[in-house]
Amino acid sequence: MPPSMADLDAAVIRSVILDLIEERGAGKTICPSEAARAASPEDWRGLMKTVRREAVAMALDGQASIMRKGKPVDPLDFKGVYRIGLPTGEVGDGEGA
């Protein structure tokens, strides 16, 4: 039986995101819903805010990049559809699109 959302803490979500982006490799990204589904296939929708929060924290820590339209963005200033990848070494362009 999959873990309940209450059992999934930030460290678990971070671990799932990191595993997925490392598996995908440099220059490739994952959809946030992939991380949520991997963490809890039954209740993944309820994890989407947690995935976003942890992806932003990971980007701020240099563990990941938040991408929009194939370009890194400022993790504190982006809206809409995004993807998560390995760190690019580039500073977010601050568009926040």
Tab-separated table of N, CA, C and O in Angstrom:
chain	number	residue	atom	x	y	z
A	1	MET	N	0.851	-1.182	0.000
A	1	MET	CA	0.000	0.000	0.000
A	1	MET	C	0.892	1.239	0.000
A	1	MET	O	1.855	1.324	0.763
A	2	PRO	N	0.597	2.231	-0.856
A	2	PRO	CA	1.442	3.427	-0.924
A	2	PRO	C	1.342	4.236	0.362
A	2	PRO	O	0.337	4.186	1.066
A	3	PRO	N	2.392	4.975	0.680
A	3	PRO	CA	2.353	5.789	1.904
A	3	PRO	C	1.310	6.888	1.780
A	3	PRO	O	1.016	7.364	0.695
A	4	SER	N	0.759	7.264	2.932
A	4	SER	CA	-0.197	8.365	2.914
A	4	SER	C	0.563	9.664	2.737
A	4	SER	O	1.763	9.741	2.982
A	5	MET	N	-0.148	10.708	2.326
A	5	MET	CA	0.501	12.000	2.130
A	5	MET	C	1.107	12.500	3.440
A	5	MET	O	2.125	13.161	3.431
A	6	ALA	N	0.493	12.154	4.568
A	6	ALA	CA	1.012	12.590	5.856
A	6	ALA	C	2.374	11.958	6.146
A	6	ALA	O	3.186	12.513	6.859
A	7	ASP	N	2.623	10.781	5.553
A	7	ASP	CA	3.889	10.084	5.772
A	7	ASP	C	5.015	10.625	4.897
A	7	ASP	O	6.175	10.299	5.114
A	8	LEU	N	4.679	11.395	3.888
A	8	LEU	CA	5.687	11.893	2.958
A	8	LEU	C	6.191	13.249	3.417
A	8	LEU	O	5.501	14.247	3.328
A	9	ASP	N	7.396	13.274	3.917
A	9	ASP	CA	7.951	14.543	4.357
A	9	ASP	C	8.835	15.137	3.274
A	9	ASP	O	9.049	14.547	2.221
A	10	ALA	N	9.339	16.301	3.529
A	10	ALA	CA	10.146	17.027	2.553
A	10	ALA	C	11.353	16.223	2.107
A	10	ALA	O	11.714	16.228	0.931
A	11	ALA	N	11.987	15.516	3.026
A	11	ALA	CA	13.178	14.747	2.678
A	11	ALA	C	12.862	13.641	1.681
A	11	ALA	O	13.660	13.371	0.776
A	12	VAL	N	11.706	13.019	1.828
A	12	VAL	CA	11.302	11.961	0.897
A	12	VAL	C	11.069	12.550	-0.486
A	12	VAL	O	11.545	12.016	-1.490
A	13	ILE	N	10.363	13.668	-0.554
A	13	ILE	CA	10.092	14.311	-1.843
A	13	ILE	C	11.403	14.743	-2.492
A	13	ILE	O	11.618	14.526	-3.684
A	14	ARG	N	12.304	15.334	-1.724
A	14	ARG	CA	13.611	15.741	-2.263
A	14	ARG	C	14.360	14.537	-2.821
A	14	ARG	O	14.966	14.611	-3.882
A	15	SER	N	14.328	13.447	-2.090
A	15	SER	CA	15.026	12.240	-2.521
A	15	SER	C	14.454	11.712	-3.839
A	15	SER	O	15.200	11.331	-4.741
A	16	VAL	N	13.148	11.710	-3.949
A	16	VAL	CA	12.495	11.253	-5.180
A	16	VAL	C	12.884	12.159	-6.350
A	16	VAL	O	13.240	11.677	-7.432
A	17	ILE	N	12.811	13.476	-6.137
A	17	ILE	CA	13.172	14.422	-7.204
A	17	ILE	C	14.622	14.197	-7.625
A	17	ILE	O	14.919	14.091	-8.821
A	18	LEU	N	15.512	14.099	-6.657
A	18	LEU	CA	16.931	13.924	-6.965
A	18	LEU	C	17.181	12.622	-7.729
A	18	LEU	O	17.910	12.606	-8.722
A	19	ASP	N	16.556	11.544	-7.285
A	19	ASP	CA	16.705	10.261	-7.981
A	19	ASP	C	16.242	10.374	-9.433
A	19	ASP	O	16.914	9.890	-10.347
A	20	LEU	N	15.099	11.000	-9.651
A	20	LEU	CA	14.547	11.104	-11.002
A	20	LEU	C	15.400	11.983	-11.915
A	20	LEU	O	15.642	11.627	-13.072
A	21	ILE	N	15.861	13.130	-11.408
A	21	ILE	CA	16.641	14.011	-12.293
A	21	ILE	C	18.027	13.424	-12.560
A	21	ILE	O	18.575	13.611	-13.650
A	22	GLU	N	18.584	12.707	-11.590
A	22	GLU	CA	19.876	12.055	-11.834
A	22	GLU	C	19.728	10.928	-12.846
A	22	GLU	O	20.573	10.746	-13.713
A	23	GLU	N	18.643	10.190	-12.731
A	23	GLU	CA	18.368	9.104	-13.677
A	23	GLU	C	18.163	9.661	-15.090
A	23	GLU	O	18.639	9.090	-16.064
A	24	ARG	N	17.489	10.788	-15.189
A	24	ARG	CA	17.211	11.406	-16.489
A	24	ARG	C	18.484	11.949	-17.119
A	24	ARG	O	18.668	11.874	-18.320
A	25	GLY	N	19.364	12.511	-16.290
A	25	GLY	CA	20.663	12.956	-16.773
A	25	GLY	C	20.715	14.424	-17.147
A	25	GLY	O	19.704	15.129	-17.206
A	26	ALA	N	21.948	14.874	-17.411
A	26	ALA	CA	22.199	16.278	-17.749
A	26	ALA	C	21.478	16.663	-19.036
A	26	ALA	O	21.413	15.880	-19.986
A	27	GLY	N	20.942	17.877	-19.030
A	27	GLY	CA	20.258	18.389	-20.210
A	27	GLY	C	18.833	17.891	-20.376
A	27	GLY	O	18.147	18.267	-21.319
A	28	LYS	N	18.379	17.042	-19.470
A	28	LYS	CA	17.011	16.505	-19.521
A	28	LYS	C	16.281	16.944	-18.255
A	28	LYS	O	16.900	17.259	-17.246
A	29	THR	N	14.961	16.961	-18.322
A	29	THR	CA	14.167	17.398	-17.177
A	29	THR	C	13.049	16.413	-16.888
A	29	THR	O	12.724	15.554	-17.709
A	30	ILE	N	12.456	16.578	-15.723
A	30	ILE	CA	11.275	15.801	-15.351
A	30	ILE	C	10.107	16.758	-15.146
A	30	ILE	O	10.295	17.929	-14.827
A	31	CYS	N	8.928	16.234	-15.303
A	31	CYS	CA	7.717	16.966	-14.972
A	31	CYS	C	7.491	16.807	-13.463
A	31	CYS	O	7.718	15.717	-12.917
A	32	PRO	N	7.080	17.855	-12.780
A	32	PRO	CA	6.828	17.727	-11.339
A	32	PRO	C	5.855	16.590	-11.003
A	32	PRO	O	5.997	15.942	-9.965
A	33	SER	N	4.909	16.338	-11.891
A	33	SER	CA	3.958	15.261	-11.615
A	33	SER	C	4.633	13.892	-11.610
A	33	SER	O	4.157	12.973	-10.945
A	34	GLU	N	5.750	13.742	-12.319
A	34	GLU	CA	6.494	12.479	-12.274
A	34	GLU	C	6.989	12.218	-10.864
A	34	GLU	O	6.943	11.079	-10.379
A	35	ALA	N	7.501	13.252	-10.207
A	35	ALA	CA	7.984	13.100	-8.837
A	35	ALA	C	6.829	12.788	-7.894
A	35	ALA	O	6.942	11.906	-7.031
A	36	ALA	N	5.732	13.490	-8.050
A	36	ALA	CA	4.566	13.247	-7.193
A	36	ALA	C	4.036	11.829	-7.377
A	36	ALA	O	3.730	11.140	-6.403
A	37	ARG	N	3.946	11.371	-8.624
A	37	ARG	CA	3.456	10.011	-8.901
A	37	ARG	C	4.416	8.958	-8.361
A	37	ARG	O	3.990	7.906	-7.887
A	38	ALA	N	5.716	9.218	-8.462
A	38	ALA	CA	6.705	8.264	-7.944
A	38	ALA	C	6.605	8.160	-6.424
A	38	ALA	O	6.786	7.085	-5.854
A	39	ALA	N	6.325	9.269	-5.768
A	39	ALA	CA	6.228	9.286	-4.313
A	39	ALA	C	4.936	8.651	-3.819
A	39	ALA	O	4.929	7.967	-2.790
A	40	SER	N	3.845	8.865	-4.541
A	40	SER	CA	2.548	8.342	-4.110
A	40	SER	C	1.629	8.179	-5.317
A	40	SER	O	0.870	9.096	-5.649
A	41	PRO	N	1.687	7.024	-5.975
A	41	PRO	CA	0.889	6.818	-7.188
A	41	PRO	C	-0.618	7.036	-7.008
A	41	PRO	O	-1.282	7.487	-7.937
A	42	GLU	N	-1.120	6.770	-5.825
A	42	GLU	CA	-2.561	6.903	-5.587
A	42	GLU	C	-2.985	8.339	-5.300
A	42	GLU	O	-4.058	8.770	-5.701
A	43	ASP	N	-2.162	9.073	-4.571
A	43	ASP	CA	-2.534	10.414	-4.102
A	43	ASP	C	-1.592	11.500	-4.615
A	43	ASP	O	-1.332	12.484	-3.931
A	44	TRP	N	-1.071	11.335	-5.811
A	44	TRP	CA	-0.035	12.234	-6.316
A	44	TRP	C	-0.493	13.678	-6.436
A	44	TRP	O	0.280	14.586	-6.222
A	45	ARG	N	-1.749	13.916	-6.784
A	45	ARG	CA	-2.215	15.299	-6.984
A	45	ARG	C	-2.058	16.145	-5.723
A	45	ARG	O	-1.731	17.320	-5.793
A	46	GLY	N	-2.267	15.532	-4.579
A	46	GLY	CA	-2.138	16.238	-3.311
A	46	GLY	C	-0.702	16.605	-2.964
A	46	GLY	O	-0.475	17.370	-2.033
A	47	LEU	N	0.248	16.066	-3.708
A	47	LEU	CA	1.659	16.341	-3.442
A	47	LEU	C	2.245	17.426	-4.327
A	47	LEU	O	3.399	17.810	-4.149
A	48	MET	N	1.480	17.935	-5.268
A	48	MET	CA	2.036	18.864	-6.249
A	48	MET	C	2.602	20.138	-5.607
A	48	MET	O	3.659	20.617	-6.017
A	49	LYS	N	1.937	20.678	-4.602
A	49	LYS	CA	2.467	21.876	-3.936
A	49	LYS	C	3.756	21.558	-3.185
A	49	LYS	O	4.695	22.357	-3.169
A	50	THR	N	3.802	20.378	-2.581
A	50	THR	CA	5.010	19.964	-1.864
A	50	THR	C	6.161	19.775	-2.839
A	50	THR	O	7.289	20.192	-2.564
A	51	VAL	N	5.897	19.165	-3.988
A	51	VAL	CA	6.942	18.976	-4.998
A	51	VAL	C	7.473	20.333	-5.453
A	51	VAL	O	8.683	20.540	-5.549
A	52	ARG	N	6.579	21.276	-5.698
A	52	ARG	CA	7.019	22.604	-6.133
A	52	ARG	C	7.880	23.269	-5.055
A	52	ARG	O	8.949	23.805	-5.343
A	53	ARG	N	7.408	23.215	-3.822
A	53	ARG	CA	8.144	23.830	-2.718
A	53	ARG	C	9.538	23.209	-2.582
A	53	ARG	O	10.538	23.918	-2.438
A	54	GLU	N	9.627	21.905	-2.668
A	54	GLU	CA	10.918	21.233	-2.524
A	54	GLU	C	11.808	21.454	-3.741
A	54	GLU	O	13.024	21.580	-3.605
A	55	ALA	N	11.229	21.527	-4.925
A	55	ALA	CA	12.016	21.817	-6.128
A	55	ALA	C	12.632	23.213	-6.026
A	55	ALA	O	13.800	23.418	-6.374
A	56	VAL	N	11.864	24.168	-5.543
A	56	VAL	CA	12.383	25.528	-5.354
A	56	VAL	C	13.517	25.505	-4.325
A	56	VAL	O	14.579	26.092	-4.543
A	57	ALA	N	13.314	24.819	-3.210
A	57	ALA	CA	14.348	24.739	-2.181
A	57	ALA	C	15.608	24.078	-2.739
A	57	ALA	O	16.730	24.527	-2.462
A	58	MET	N	15.436	23.033	-3.529
A	58	MET	CA	16.583	22.348	-4.129
A	58	MET	C	17.311	23.266	-5.108
A	58	MET	O	18.540	23.261	-5.176
A	59	ALA	N	16.570	24.061	-5.857
A	59	ALA	CA	17.197	25.009	-6.790
A	59	ALA	C	17.985	26.059	-6.018
A	59	ALA	O	19.100	26.415	-6.403
A	60	LEU	N	17.424	26.543	-4.940
A	60	LEU	CA	18.129	27.534	-4.121
A	60	LEU	C	19.391	26.948	-3.484
A	60	LEU	O	20.361	27.658	-3.269
A	61	ASP	N	19.358	25.636	-3.208
A	61	ASP	CA	20.512	24.946	-2.624
A	61	ASP	C	21.516	24.482	-3.680
A	61	ASP	O	22.535	23.881	-3.343
A	62	GLY	N	21.198	24.698	-4.955
A	62	GLY	CA	22.095	24.277	-6.024
A	62	GLY	C	22.005	22.812	-6.386
A	62	GLY	O	22.868	22.278	-7.081
A	63	GLN	N	20.943	22.135	-5.946
A	63	GLN	CA	20.766	20.710	-6.233
A	63	GLN	C	19.939	20.453	-7.485
A	63	GLN	O	19.901	19.319	-7.957
A	64	ALA	N	19.248	21.468	-7.994
A	64	ALA	CA	18.365	21.297	-9.142
A	64	ALA	C	18.210	22.641	-9.846
A	64	ALA	O	18.626	23.678	-9.322
A	65	SER	N	17.611	22.599	-11.012
A	65	SER	CA	17.247	23.815	-11.746
A	65	SER	C	15.760	23.778	-12.058
A	65	SER	O	15.222	22.726	-12.364
A	66	ILE	N	15.135	24.933	-11.959
A	66	ILE	CA	13.747	25.086	-12.386
A	66	ILE	C	13.809	25.612	-13.823
A	66	ILE	O	14.466	26.619	-14.090
A	67	MET	N	13.129	24.934	-14.721
A	67	MET	CA	13.196	25.272	-16.142
A	67	MET	C	11.807	25.638	-16.677
A	67	MET	O	10.803	25.032	-16.298
A	68	ARG	N	11.815	26.654	-17.547
A	68	ARG	CA	10.614	27.023	-18.306
A	68	ARG	C	11.050	27.247	-19.744
A	68	ARG	O	12.020	27.966	-19.995
A	69	LYS	N	10.338	26.603	-20.644
A	69	LYS	CA	10.656	26.743	-22.068
A	69	LYS	C	12.127	26.454	-22.343
A	69	LYS	O	12.774	27.121	-23.146
A	70	GLY	N	12.675	25.456	-21.634
A	70	GLY	CA	14.037	25.010	-21.859
A	70	GLY	C	15.127	25.876	-21.265
A	70	GLY	O	16.302	25.636	-21.484
A	71	LYS	N	14.745	26.885	-20.492
A	71	LYS	CA	15.742	27.794	-19.910
A	71	LYS	C	15.574	27.855	-18.396
A	71	LYS	O	14.455	27.837	-17.892
A	72	PRO	N	16.692	27.974	-17.669
A	72	PRO	CA	16.580	28.100	-16.219
A	72	PRO	C	15.949	29.434	-15.837
A	72	PRO	O	16.186	30.449	-16.495
A	73	VAL	N	15.125	29.390	-14.814
A	73	VAL	CA	14.470	30.608	-14.324
A	73	VAL	C	14.770	30.802	-12.849
A	73	VAL	O	15.231	29.892	-12.163
A	74	ASP	N	14.514	31.984	-12.388
A	74	ASP	CA	14.673	32.320	-10.976
A	74	ASP	C	13.686	31.469	-10.167
A	74	ASP	O	12.472	31.582	-10.362
A	75	PRO	N	14.181	30.620	-9.270
A	75	PRO	CA	13.268	29.753	-8.524
A	75	PRO	C	12.300	30.500	-7.609
A	75	PRO	O	11.294	29.939	-7.196
A	76	LEU	N	12.597	31.756	-7.328
A	76	LEU	CA	11.694	32.539	-6.475
A	76	LEU	C	10.718	33.388	-7.276
A	76	LEU	O	9.883	34.079	-6.694
A	77	ASP	N	10.833	33.342	-8.600
A	77	ASP	CA	9.989	34.215	-9.425
A	77	ASP	C	9.643	33.546	-10.752
A	77	ASP	O	10.147	33.934	-11.798
A	78	PHE	N	8.805	32.514	-10.689
A	78	PHE	CA	8.334	31.876	-11.915
A	78	PHE	C	6.877	31.490	-11.734
A	78	PHE	O	6.411	31.292	-10.626
A	79	LYS	N	6.185	31.433	-12.842
A	79	LYS	CA	4.766	31.096	-12.829
A	79	LYS	C	4.507	30.022	-13.871
A	79	LYS	O	5.237	29.897	-14.847
A	80	GLY	N	3.431	29.296	-13.676
A	80	GLY	CA	2.965	28.373	-14.693
A	80	GLY	C	3.725	27.063	-14.762
A	80	GLY	O	4.331	26.607	-13.801
A	81	VAL	N	3.683	26.480	-15.943
A	81	VAL	CA	4.269	25.171	-16.190
A	81	VAL	C	5.784	25.247	-16.055
A	81	VAL	O	6.408	26.169	-16.568
A	82	TYR	N	6.356	24.286	-15.358
A	82	TYR	CA	7.799	24.241	-15.173
A	82	TYR	C	8.257	22.796	-15.184
A	82	TYR	O	7.460	21.873	-15.099
A	83	ARG	N	9.551	22.620	-15.318
A	83	ARG	CA	10.163	21.308	-15.254
A	83	ARG	C	11.364	21.396	-14.321
A	83	ARG	O	11.832	22.480	-14.012
A	84	ILE	N	11.833	20.245	-13.877
A	84	ILE	CA	12.937	20.187	-12.925
A	84	ILE	C	14.076	19.395	-13.555
A	84	ILE	O	13.848	18.320	-14.122
A	85	GLY	N	15.278	19.936	-13.464
A	85	GLY	CA	16.442	19.240	-14.003
A	85	GLY	C	17.629	19.371	-13.093
A	85	GLY	O	17.585	20.040	-12.050
A	86	LEU	N	18.720	18.721	-13.514
A	86	LEU	CA	19.973	18.873	-12.794
A	86	LEU	C	20.415	20.321	-12.876
A	86	LEU	O	20.041	21.032	-13.828
A	87	PRO	N	21.235	20.781	-11.950
A	87	PRO	CA	21.720	22.155	-11.998
A	87	PRO	C	22.429	22.415	-13.330
A	87	PRO	O	23.192	21.574	-13.812
A	88	THR	N	22.167	23.574	-13.922
A	88	THR	CA	22.758	23.909	-15.218
A	88	THR	C	24.034	24.715	-15.076
A	88	THR	O	24.785	24.843	-16.022
A	89	GLY	N	24.228	25.310	-13.913
A	89	GLY	CA	25.371	26.188	-13.737
A	89	GLY	C	25.082	27.595	-14.209
A	89	GLY	O	25.888	28.489	-14.075
A	90	GLU	N	23.907	27.786	-14.776
A	90	GLU	CA	23.492	29.106	-15.247
A	90	GLU	C	22.605	29.745	-14.193
A	90	GLU	O	21.851	29.089	-13.510
A	91	VAL	N	22.690	31.049	-14.110
A	91	VAL	CA	21.816	31.791	-13.210
A	91	VAL	C	20.463	31.921	-13.900
A	91	VAL	O	20.401	32.149	-15.108
A	92	GLY	N	19.374	31.764	-13.131
A	92	GLY	CA	18.048	31.960	-13.715
A	92	GLY	C	17.970	33.316	-14.391
A	92	GLY	O	18.533	34.286	-13.932
A	93	ASP	N	17.268	33.360	-15.503
A	93	ASP	CA	17.234	34.605	-16.274
A	93	ASP	C	16.278	35.628	-15.690
A	93	ASP	O	16.210	36.748	-16.163
A	94	GLY	N	15.548	35.255	-14.637
A	94	GLY	CA	14.714	36.214	-13.933
A	94	GLY	C	13.449	36.617	-14.656
A	94	GLY	O	12.720	37.472	-14.181
A	95	GLU	N	13.159	35.994	-15.803
A	95	GLU	CA	11.938	36.354	-16.514
A	95	GLU	C	10.700	36.034	-15.707
A	95	GLU	O	9.733	36.763	-15.738
A	96	GLY	N	10.724	34.903	-14.996
A	96	GLY	CA	9.580	34.526	-14.190
A	96	GLY	C	8.336	34.267	-14.995
A	96	GLY	O	7.248	34.218	-14.481
A	97	ALA	N	8.489	34.099	-16.289
A	97	ALA	CA	7.354	33.890	-17.186
A	97	ALA	C	6.546	32.761	-16.694
A	97	ALA	O	5.519	32.449	-16.974
